[in-house]
Amino acid sequence: NTAGCGLVSEAALQAGSDLYKNFSTNSSAAAETWREKTSHHIRKTLANFIHAPESNIALIPNFSFGINGIVQSLQGNEKVMLYKRDYPSLIAPFLSNNFSIEWIDDEDGFILSLEKIENLLRNFHIDIVAISHVQWLTGFKIDLKKIQTVCKKYNATLIVDATQSLGAANINIQEQPVDALIASNYKWMNAGFGSGILYMSNNFLNTYPPKLSGHNNVTYLNGSWIHAASIQGFEPGHLNMHGFSILEKAIEEKNKIGLENIEQHNKQLTQYVLDEIKNYPVQLMGESSTENRSSIIFLKDENGLSEWLKQHNIIVTPRNGDIRISFHYYNTKADADALLHCLSAWRK
């Protein structure tokens, strides 16, 4: 159930605890060291993780903070394309700020057609496309490189919610040059709550400099305050040192395994279950392959299925009459077989 909240390792938890233990005896010195040295190292670690320049990375509390900060930086007269069933935190800021919106719907409850997106961009002169990399209600994964190519063709800016993919999908900004990418770290990054990442390209940052301001982009020099319009404007206050210390360790663990290995493991485990559940009387949402899917599987919640799984210690998330199953690097074939065994017993 990583799509709900990922496991935090003992080592990552210890990294946060060690920092706060230091606060019990050496608080101000420990805090200054973290602000002046550790935060820059963490920013660089995150930048390397997505293959982006450090100067284009901001450390933020969560996705909602990031998307609201971006929306407030827009001019307000942009035409925006949104997916009807995308995550509410992505959609709501555009609605509450009265943007002109063109809606796109899926094909057969799963596929988001790039051809349909291109038609909207061509016919409605869309300025901004805001979309999730992986959809929370289906597990559909859009090809970032392909959608960015389409957006660039029609001079549209691409904003991506990567909360359901970062840490499980190999995101490379150099190969998938999106304009802005935002994610919370409590799911597939396995870093708990209270930390997020914001990436913005130079062109996006120059076009839409932050309207937020505070601690990290204001300098007191020669008796006056100097405001610098950098991406650190999206870091207006003191950061969650505990949360970002956990994140840094979680990234170290993922780098040790290899993100490509994690993605391949998740894909193989997901495909194994997709192949096997064809033999069960369950209704799968979307195609039975991982070609356009993350490691998220949705089944119709019929005849008490979700309650049955819960009773047998199979943890899933009920969503709108469906159940969401999601595998990450710590899940094993034995876990998948336990799920399938439980489905077999439920069928009987």
mmCIF file of C-alpha atoms in Angstrom:
data_model
loop_
_atom_site.group_PDB
_atom_site.id
_atom_site.type_symbol
_atom_site.label_atom_id
_atom_site.label_comp_id
_atom_site.label_asym_id
_atom_site.label_seq_id
_atom_site.Cartn_x
_atom_site.Cartn_y
_atom_site.Cartn_z
ATOM 1 C CA ASN A 1 0.000 0.000 0.000
ATOM 2 C CA THR A 2 2.863 2.382 -0.781
ATOM 3 C CA ALA A 3 0.490 4.480 -2.910
ATOM 4 C CA GLY A 4 -1.110 5.364 0.439
ATOM 5 C CA CYS A 5 2.077 5.829 2.464
ATOM 6 C CA GLY A 6 5.504 4.249 2.072
ATOM 7 C CA LEU A 7 7.470 2.436 4.740
ATOM 8 C CA VAL A 8 10.220 4.427 6.466
ATOM 9 C CA SER A 9 13.358 2.373 7.093
ATOM 10 C CA GLU A 10 14.962 2.118 10.520
ATOM 11 C CA ALA A 11 18.114 3.800 9.192
ATOM 12 C CA ALA A 12 16.170 6.734 7.744
ATOM 13 C CA LEU A 13 14.188 7.126 10.950
ATOM 14 C CA GLN A 14 17.444 7.112 12.909
ATOM 15 C CA ALA A 15 18.864 9.934 10.773
ATOM 16 C CA GLY A 16 16.014 12.204 11.858
ATOM 17 C CA SER A 17 16.255 11.059 15.472
ATOM 18 C CA ASP A 18 20.001 11.723 15.583
ATOM 19 C CA LEU A 19 19.478 15.324 14.491
ATOM 20 C CA TYR A 20 16.810 15.974 17.122
ATOM 21 C CA LYS A 21 18.842 14.234 19.812
ATOM 22 C CA ASN A 22 21.572 16.759 19.040
ATOM 23 C CA PHE A 23 18.990 19.505 19.599
ATOM 24 C CA SER A 24 18.610 18.349 23.209
ATOM 25 C CA THR A 25 22.142 19.450 24.094
ATOM 26 C CA ASN A 26 23.475 21.569 21.242
ATOM 27 C CA SER A 27 20.423 23.083 19.598
ATOM 28 C CA SER A 28 21.525 26.392 18.086
ATOM 29 C CA ALA A 29 24.884 25.141 16.797
ATOM 30 C CA ALA A 30 23.264 22.014 15.335
ATOM 31 C CA ALA A 31 20.560 24.106 13.667
ATOM 32 C CA GLU A 32 23.078 26.541 12.160
ATOM 33 C CA THR A 33 25.184 23.678 10.813
ATOM 34 C CA TRP A 34 22.094 22.126 9.231
ATOM 35 C CA ARG A 35 21.036 25.439 7.637
ATOM 36 C CA GLU A 36 24.476 26.409 6.383
ATOM 37 C CA LYS A 37 25.809 23.023 5.252
ATOM 38 C CA THR A 38 23.391 20.098 5.459
ATOM 39 C CA SER A 39 20.506 21.779 3.609
ATOM 40 C CA HIS A 40 22.742 22.504 0.615
ATOM 41 C CA HIS A 41 23.937 18.907 0.574
ATOM 42 C CA ILE A 42 20.353 17.627 0.669
ATOM 43 C CA ARG A 43 19.357 19.990 -2.141
ATOM 44 C CA LYS A 44 22.269 18.693 -4.206
ATOM 45 C CA THR A 45 21.346 15.085 -3.379
ATOM 46 C CA LEU A 46 17.783 15.676 -4.576
ATOM 47 C CA ALA A 47 19.028 17.436 -7.721
ATOM 48 C CA ASN A 48 21.277 14.491 -8.567
ATOM 49 C CA PHE A 49 18.405 12.101 -7.887
ATOM 50 C CA ILE A 50 16.379 13.611 -10.752
ATOM 51 C CA HIS A 51 19.424 14.701 -12.805
ATOM 52 C CA ALA A 52 18.721 18.423 -12.492
ATOM 53 C CA PRO A 53 20.861 21.438 -11.519
ATOM 54 C CA GLU A 54 20.911 22.219 -7.807
ATOM 55 C CA SER A 55 19.979 25.841 -8.568
ATOM 56 C CA ASN A 56 16.629 24.625 -9.931
ATOM 57 C CA ILE A 57 15.584 22.733 -6.782
ATOM 58 C CA ALA A 58 13.560 23.976 -3.813
ATOM 59 C CA LEU A 59 12.884 22.068 -0.599
ATOM 60 C CA ILE A 60 9.190 22.444 0.241
ATOM 61 C CA PRO A 61 6.779 21.041 2.866
ATOM 62 C CA ASN A 62 4.558 19.108 0.435
ATOM 63 C CA PHE A 63 3.016 19.074 -3.044
ATOM 64 C CA SER A 64 0.108 21.361 -2.131
ATOM 65 C CA PHE A 65 2.473 24.076 -0.928
ATOM 66 C CA GLY A 66 4.423 23.842 -4.175
ATOM 67 C CA ILE A 67 1.477 23.925 -6.575
ATOM 68 C CA ASN A 68 -0.169 26.812 -4.723
ATOM 69 C CA GLY A 69 3.099 28.731 -4.810
ATOM 70 C CA ILE A 70 3.327 28.203 -8.557
ATOM 71 C CA VAL A 71 -0.309 29.145 -9.175
ATOM 72 C CA GLN A 72 0.174 32.394 -7.253
ATOM 73 C CA SER A 73 3.171 33.150 -9.478
ATOM 74 C CA LEU A 74 1.135 32.829 -12.679
ATOM 75 C CA GLN A 75 -0.427 35.868 -14.305
ATOM 76 C CA GLY A 76 -3.943 34.482 -13.848
ATOM 77 C CA ASN A 77 -5.072 34.783 -17.460
ATOM 78 C CA GLU A 78 -3.500 31.521 -18.669
ATOM 79 C CA LYS A 79 -5.674 28.798 -20.171
ATOM 80 C CA VAL A 80 -5.056 25.524 -18.341
ATOM 81 C CA MET A 81 -5.626 21.897 -19.367
ATOM 82 C CA LEU A 82 -6.548 19.518 -16.531
ATOM 83 C CA TYR A 83 -7.611 15.858 -16.354
ATOM 84 C CA LYS A 84 -11.103 15.429 -14.893
ATOM 85 C CA ARG A 85 -10.123 12.710 -12.417
ATOM 86 C CA ASP A 86 -6.692 13.976 -11.446
ATOM 87 C CA TYR A 87 -5.704 14.427 -7.822
ATOM 88 C CA PRO A 88 -7.775 17.159 -6.095
ATOM 89 C CA SER A 89 -4.683 18.948 -4.743
ATOM 90 C CA LEU A 90 -3.541 19.523 -8.328
ATOM 91 C CA ILE A 91 -6.913 20.724 -9.612
ATOM 92 C CA ALA A 92 -8.196 22.816 -6.693
ATOM 93 C CA PRO A 93 -5.715 25.759 -6.861
ATOM 94 C CA PHE A 94 -6.627 26.447 -10.489
ATOM 95 C CA LEU A 95 -10.343 26.268 -9.723
ATOM 96 C CA SER A 96 -10.191 28.482 -6.641
ATOM 97 C CA ASN A 97 -8.196 31.094 -8.560
ATOM 98 C CA ASN A 98 -10.723 31.143 -11.434
ATOM 99 C CA PHE A 99 -8.450 30.046 -14.261
ATOM 100 C CA SER A 100 -9.926 29.266 -17.662
ATOM 101 C CA ILE A 101 -9.845 25.455 -17.814
ATOM 102 C CA GLU A 102 -10.185 22.945 -20.636
ATOM 103 C CA TRP A 103 -10.865 19.460 -19.304
ATOM 104 C CA ILE A 104 -9.605 16.196 -20.749
ATOM 105 C CA ASP A 105 -11.099 12.788 -20.006
ATOM 106 C CA ASP A 106 -9.602 9.314 -20.219
ATOM 107 C CA GLU A 107 -10.209 6.524 -22.686
ATOM 108 C CA ASP A 108 -12.052 3.539 -21.152
ATOM 109 C CA GLY A 109 -11.419 4.716 -17.590
ATOM 110 C CA PHE A 110 -7.645 4.309 -17.899
ATOM 111 C CA ILE A 111 -5.716 5.624 -20.910
ATOM 112 C CA LEU A 112 -4.998 9.337 -21.294
ATOM 113 C CA SER A 113 -4.593 9.788 -25.028
ATOM 114 C CA LEU A 114 -1.674 11.934 -26.190
ATOM 115 C CA GLU A 115 -3.550 12.462 -29.443
ATOM 116 C CA LYS A 116 -6.503 13.902 -27.534
ATOM 117 C CA ILE A 117 -4.159 16.120 -25.525
ATOM 118 C CA GLU A 118 -2.538 17.379 -28.723
ATOM 119 C CA ASN A 119 -5.940 18.169 -30.238
ATOM 120 C CA LEU A 120 -6.833 20.265 -27.193
ATOM 121 C CA LEU A 121 -3.526 22.119 -27.366
ATOM 122 C CA ARG A 122 -4.002 22.805 -31.056
ATOM 123 C CA ASN A 123 -7.642 23.886 -30.928
ATOM 124 C CA PHE A 124 -7.824 25.786 -27.637
ATOM 125 C CA HIS A 125 -4.423 27.498 -27.430
ATOM 126 C CA ILE A 126 -3.590 26.002 -24.035
ATOM 127 C CA ASP A 127 -0.920 27.844 -22.034
ATOM 128 C CA ILE A 128 -0.404 25.351 -19.215
ATOM 129 C CA VAL A 129 -0.822 21.585 -18.940
ATOM 130 C CA ALA A 130 -0.923 20.400 -15.299
ATOM 131 C CA ILE A 131 -1.066 16.632 -14.864
ATOM 132 C CA SER A 132 0.030 13.776 -12.615
ATOM 133 C CA HIS A 133 2.804 11.485 -13.801
ATOM 134 C CA VAL A 134 0.893 8.545 -12.285
ATOM 135 C CA GLN A 135 -2.851 8.686 -11.718
ATOM 136 C CA TRP A 136 -4.036 8.010 -8.192
ATOM 137 C CA LEU A 137 -7.354 6.419 -9.240
ATOM 138 C CA THR A 138 -6.040 4.071 -11.950
ATOM 139 C CA GLY A 139 -2.246 3.696 -11.834
ATOM 140 C CA PHE A 140 -1.960 4.985 -15.409
ATOM 141 C CA LYS A 141 1.514 6.399 -16.086
ATOM 142 C CA ILE A 142 1.911 9.024 -18.776
ATOM 143 C CA ASP A 143 5.113 9.236 -20.820
ATOM 144 C CA LEU A 144 6.770 12.463 -19.638
ATOM 145 C CA LYS A 145 9.063 12.750 -22.639
ATOM 146 C CA LYS A 146 6.214 12.359 -25.122
ATOM 147 C CA ILE A 147 3.837 14.783 -23.418
ATOM 148 C CA GLN A 148 6.617 17.356 -23.049
ATOM 149 C CA THR A 149 7.329 17.058 -26.788
ATOM 150 C CA VAL A 150 3.664 17.722 -27.544
ATOM 151 C CA CYS A 151 3.542 20.670 -25.132
ATOM 152 C CA LYS A 152 6.679 22.202 -26.614
ATOM 153 C CA LYS A 153 5.208 21.896 -30.117
ATOM 154 C CA TYR A 154 2.314 24.159 -29.088
ATOM 155 C CA ASN A 155 4.257 26.423 -26.683
ATOM 156 C CA ALA A 156 2.460 25.043 -23.626
ATOM 157 C CA THR A 157 4.098 24.825 -20.213
ATOM 158 C CA LEU A 158 4.068 21.403 -18.512
ATOM 159 C CA ILE A 159 3.610 21.130 -14.721
ATOM 160 C CA VAL A 160 3.864 17.588 -13.326
ATOM 161 C CA ASP A 161 2.698 16.112 -10.020
ATOM 162 C CA ALA A 162 5.186 13.299 -9.350
ATOM 163 C CA THR A 163 3.986 12.317 -5.862
ATOM 164 C CA GLN A 164 2.819 8.892 -7.097
ATOM 165 C CA SER A 165 6.008 8.198 -9.066
ATOM 166 C CA LEU A 166 9.089 9.852 -7.540
ATOM 167 C CA GLY A 167 11.111 7.121 -5.853
ATOM 168 C CA ALA A 168 9.618 4.351 -7.985
ATOM 169 C CA ALA A 169 10.058 5.713 -11.516
ATOM 170 C CA ASN A 170 13.398 6.740 -12.953
ATOM 171 C CA ILE A 171 12.771 10.458 -13.535
ATOM 172 C CA ASN A 172 15.563 12.168 -15.470
ATOM 173 C CA ILE A 173 15.023 15.873 -16.114
ATOM 174 C CA GLN A 174 17.722 15.878 -18.788
ATOM 175 C CA GLU A 175 15.838 13.220 -20.765
ATOM 176 C CA GLN A 176 12.322 14.287 -19.688
ATOM 177 C CA PRO A 177 12.645 18.109 -19.663
ATOM 178 C CA VAL A 178 9.388 19.086 -17.975
ATOM 179 C CA ASP A 179 8.944 22.756 -17.028
ATOM 180 C CA ALA A 180 8.023 22.159 -13.387
ATOM 181 C CA LEU A 181 7.862 19.048 -11.227
ATOM 182 C CA ILE A 182 6.478 18.827 -7.691
ATOM 183 C CA ALA A 183 6.195 15.894 -5.293
ATOM 184 C CA SER A 184 5.537 15.010 -1.686
ATOM 185 C CA ASN A 185 7.932 12.433 -0.244
ATOM 186 C CA TYR A 186 5.698 10.295 1.993
ATOM 187 C CA LYS A 187 4.791 7.705 -0.637
ATOM 188 C CA TRP A 188 7.373 6.142 -2.979
ATOM 189 C CA MET A 189 10.259 8.199 -1.569
ATOM 190 C CA ASN A 190 9.687 6.487 1.822
ATOM 191 C CA ALA A 191 10.534 9.630 3.789
ATOM 192 C CA GLY A 192 7.427 10.277 5.879
ATOM 193 C CA PHE A 193 5.349 13.447 5.975
ATOM 194 C CA GLY A 194 6.451 17.063 5.924
ATOM 195 C CA SER A 195 8.893 17.202 3.025
ATOM 196 C CA GLY A 196 8.572 17.751 -0.709
ATOM 197 C CA ILE A 197 10.542 18.696 -3.793
ATOM 198 C CA LEU A 198 10.015 21.432 -6.359
ATOM 199 C CA TYR A 199 11.916 21.585 -9.642
ATOM 200 C CA MET A 200 11.518 24.466 -12.088
ATOM 201 C CA SER A 201 13.353 25.006 -15.380
ATOM 202 C CA ASN A 202 15.231 28.280 -15.859
ATOM 203 C CA ASN A 203 12.720 29.428 -18.449
ATOM 204 C CA PHE A 204 9.777 28.709 -16.140
ATOM 205 C CA LEU A 205 11.461 30.415 -13.197
ATOM 206 C CA ASN A 206 12.310 33.499 -15.253
ATOM 207 C CA THR A 207 8.783 33.691 -16.683
ATOM 208 C CA TYR A 208 7.037 33.062 -13.357
ATOM 209 C CA PRO A 209 9.324 34.186 -10.497
ATOM 210 C CA PRO A 210 7.996 33.346 -7.023
ATOM 211 C CA LYS A 211 5.478 35.668 -5.407
ATOM 212 C CA LEU A 212 6.316 34.071 -2.069
ATOM 213 C CA SER A 213 9.082 35.619 -0.023
ATOM 214 C CA GLY A 214 10.858 35.076 3.252
ATOM 215 C CA HIS A 215 13.890 33.715 5.013
ATOM 216 C CA ASN A 216 15.719 32.108 2.092
ATOM 217 C CA ASN A 217 15.448 34.779 -0.602
ATOM 218 C CA VAL A 218 15.913 37.980 1.375
ATOM 219 C CA THR A 219 19.350 39.250 2.432
ATOM 220 C CA TYR A 220 20.182 42.114 4.795
ATOM 221 C CA LEU A 221 23.118 44.069 3.338
ATOM 222 C CA ASN A 222 24.488 47.518 4.148
ATOM 223 C CA GLY A 223 21.456 48.520 6.168
ATOM 224 C CA SER A 224 18.781 47.445 3.672
ATOM 225 C CA TRP A 225 16.867 44.350 2.622
ATOM 226 C CA ILE A 226 17.635 42.831 -0.791
ATOM 227 C CA HIS A 227 15.116 40.507 -2.405
ATOM 228 C CA ALA A 228 16.439 37.845 -4.794
ATOM 229 C CA ALA A 229 13.910 36.278 -7.178
ATOM 230 C CA SER A 230 15.342 32.750 -7.066
ATOM 231 C CA ILE A 231 13.696 29.368 -6.651
ATOM 232 C CA GLN A 232 14.485 29.601 -2.938
ATOM 233 C CA GLY A 233 11.591 32.033 -2.771
ATOM 234 C CA PHE A 234 9.557 28.821 -2.544
ATOM 235 C CA GLU A 235 11.394 28.138 0.747
ATOM 236 C CA PRO A 236 10.018 31.138 2.651
ATOM 237 C CA GLY A 237 10.519 29.805 6.167
ATOM 238 C CA HIS A 238 12.705 27.385 8.107
ATOM 239 C CA LEU A 239 12.689 23.897 6.648
ATOM 240 C CA ASN A 240 11.587 20.653 8.272
ATOM 241 C CA MET A 241 15.085 19.563 9.268
ATOM 242 C CA HIS A 242 13.881 16.270 10.740
ATOM 243 C CA GLY A 243 11.900 15.330 7.619
ATOM 244 C CA PHE A 244 14.623 16.262 5.149
ATOM 245 C CA SER A 245 17.231 14.365 7.178
ATOM 246 C CA ILE A 246 15.030 11.272 6.806
ATOM 247 C CA LEU A 247 14.664 12.007 3.085
ATOM 248 C CA GLU A 248 18.409 12.251 2.559
ATOM 249 C CA LYS A 249 18.926 8.799 4.090
ATOM 250 C CA ALA A 250 16.025 7.364 2.086
ATOM 251 C CA ILE A 251 17.620 8.626 -1.141
ATOM 252 C CA GLU A 252 20.966 7.143 -0.093
ATOM 253 C CA GLU A 253 19.251 3.765 0.336
ATOM 254 C CA LYS A 254 17.578 4.003 -3.066
ATOM 255 C CA ASN A 255 20.816 5.004 -4.768
ATOM 256 C CA LYS A 256 22.511 1.976 -3.222
ATOM 257 C CA ILE A 257 19.872 -0.346 -4.693
ATOM 258 C CA GLY A 258 19.649 1.599 -7.952
ATOM 259 C CA LEU A 259 16.465 3.312 -9.073
ATOM 260 C CA GLU A 260 16.437 1.379 -12.337
ATOM 261 C CA ASN A 261 16.579 -1.867 -10.320
ATOM 262 C CA ILE A 262 13.711 -0.654 -8.117
ATOM 263 C CA GLU A 263 11.601 0.236 -11.133
ATOM 264 C CA GLN A 264 12.318 -3.116 -12.791
ATOM 265 C CA HIS A 265 11.532 -5.044 -9.595
ATOM 266 C CA ASN A 266 8.220 -3.227 -9.169
ATOM 267 C CA LYS A 267 7.337 -3.775 -12.818
ATOM 268 C CA GLN A 268 8.055 -7.500 -12.701
ATOM 269 C CA LEU A 269 6.081 -8.005 -9.492
ATOM 270 C CA THR A 270 3.133 -6.021 -10.853
ATOM 271 C CA GLN A 271 3.137 -7.951 -14.135
ATOM 272 C CA TYR A 272 3.251 -11.236 -12.225
ATOM 273 C CA VAL A 273 0.070 -10.319 -10.342
ATOM 274 C CA LEU A 274 -1.612 -8.947 -13.483
ATOM 275 C CA ASP A 275 -0.961 -12.253 -15.258
ATOM 276 C CA GLU A 276 -2.234 -14.327 -12.362
ATOM 277 C CA ILE A 277 -5.453 -12.431 -11.582
ATOM 278 C CA LYS A 278 -6.766 -13.263 -15.054
ATOM 279 C CA ASN A 279 -7.685 -16.580 -13.410
ATOM 280 C CA TYR A 280 -9.814 -14.922 -10.743
ATOM 281 C CA PRO A 281 -13.342 -13.458 -10.904
ATOM 282 C CA VAL A 282 -12.141 -9.893 -10.327
ATOM 283 C CA GLN A 283 -12.572 -6.844 -12.530
ATOM 284 C CA LEU A 284 -9.298 -5.120 -13.375
ATOM 285 C CA MET A 285 -9.239 -1.432 -14.232
ATOM 286 C CA GLY A 286 -7.178 -0.760 -17.342
ATOM 287 C CA GLU A 287 -4.957 -3.014 -19.403
ATOM 288 C CA SER A 288 -3.346 -6.162 -18.019
ATOM 289 C CA SER A 289 0.214 -5.043 -18.734
ATOM 290 C CA THR A 290 2.715 -2.571 -17.304
ATOM 291 C CA GLU A 291 3.236 -0.735 -20.599
ATOM 292 C CA ASN A 292 1.182 2.272 -19.469
ATOM 293 C CA ARG A 293 0.980 1.442 -15.779
ATOM 294 C CA SER A 294 2.958 2.071 -12.625
ATOM 295 C CA SER A 295 3.105 -0.622 -9.940
ATOM 296 C CA ILE A 296 -0.487 0.213 -8.980
ATOM 297 C CA ILE A 297 -3.370 -2.172 -9.659
ATOM 298 C CA PHE A 298 -7.041 -1.308 -9.214
ATOM 299 C CA LEU A 299 -9.745 -3.961 -8.812
ATOM 300 C CA LYS A 300 -13.476 -3.463 -8.424
ATOM 301 C CA ASP A 301 -14.461 -3.817 -4.781
ATOM 302 C CA GLU A 302 -17.238 -6.379 -5.216
ATOM 303 C CA ASN A 303 -18.764 -8.891 -2.818
ATOM 304 C CA GLY A 304 -16.855 -7.604 0.195
ATOM 305 C CA LEU A 305 -13.395 -7.993 -1.372
ATOM 306 C CA SER A 306 -11.682 -5.103 0.439
ATOM 307 C CA GLU A 307 -13.060 -6.205 3.817
ATOM 308 C CA TRP A 308 -11.924 -9.781 3.132
ATOM 309 C CA LEU A 309 -8.396 -8.607 2.328
ATOM 310 C CA LYS A 310 -8.327 -6.461 5.471
ATOM 311 C CA GLN A 311 -9.395 -9.420 7.620
ATOM 312 C CA HIS A 312 -6.475 -11.398 6.202
ATOM 313 C CA ASN A 313 -3.872 -8.660 6.783
ATOM 314 C CA ILE A 314 -3.606 -7.595 3.133
ATOM 315 C CA ILE A 315 -3.452 -3.805 3.365
ATOM 316 C CA VAL A 316 -4.981 -1.931 0.423
ATOM 317 C CA THR A 317 -6.785 1.380 -0.060
ATOM 318 C CA PRO A 318 -10.530 1.501 -0.910
ATOM 319 C CA ARG A 319 -11.164 4.215 -3.529
ATOM 320 C CA ASN A 320 -14.565 5.059 -5.059
ATOM 321 C CA GLY A 321 -15.804 1.482 -5.156
ATOM 322 C CA ASP A 322 -12.396 0.081 -6.122
ATOM 323 C CA ILE A 323 -9.386 -1.199 -4.210
ATOM 324 C CA ARG A 324 -5.850 0.012 -4.874
ATOM 325 C CA ILE A 325 -2.949 -2.434 -4.600
ATOM 326 C CA SER A 326 0.577 -1.028 -4.903
ATOM 327 C CA PHE A 327 3.981 -2.735 -4.830
ATOM 328 C CA HIS A 328 7.344 -1.197 -3.986
ATOM 329 C CA TYR A 329 10.920 -2.434 -3.716
ATOM 330 C CA TYR A 330 10.456 -4.055 -0.292
ATOM 331 C CA ASN A 331 7.548 -6.184 -1.489
ATOM 332 C CA THR A 332 8.388 -9.716 -2.579
ATOM 333 C CA LYS A 333 6.907 -12.494 -4.664
ATOM 334 C CA ALA A 334 5.847 -14.055 -1.352
ATOM 335 C CA ASP A 335 3.771 -10.926 -0.668
ATOM 336 C CA ALA A 336 2.193 -11.199 -4.116
ATOM 337 C CA ASP A 337 1.469 -14.892 -3.581
ATOM 338 C CA ALA A 338 -0.154 -14.092 -0.219
ATOM 339 C CA LEU A 339 -2.449 -11.651 -2.030
ATOM 340 C CA LEU A 340 -3.285 -14.220 -4.710
ATOM 341 C CA HIS A 341 -3.899 -16.913 -2.100
ATOM 342 C CA CYS A 342 -6.283 -14.570 -0.328
ATOM 343 C CA LEU A 343 -8.107 -13.881 -3.622
ATOM 344 C CA SER A 344 -8.386 -17.623 -4.176
ATOM 345 C CA ALA A 345 -9.947 -18.155 -0.753
ATOM 346 C CA TRP A 346 -12.314 -15.218 -1.356
ATOM 347 C CA ARG A 347 -13.388 -16.747 -4.675
ATOM 348 C CA LYS A 348 -14.335 -20.003 -2.922
#
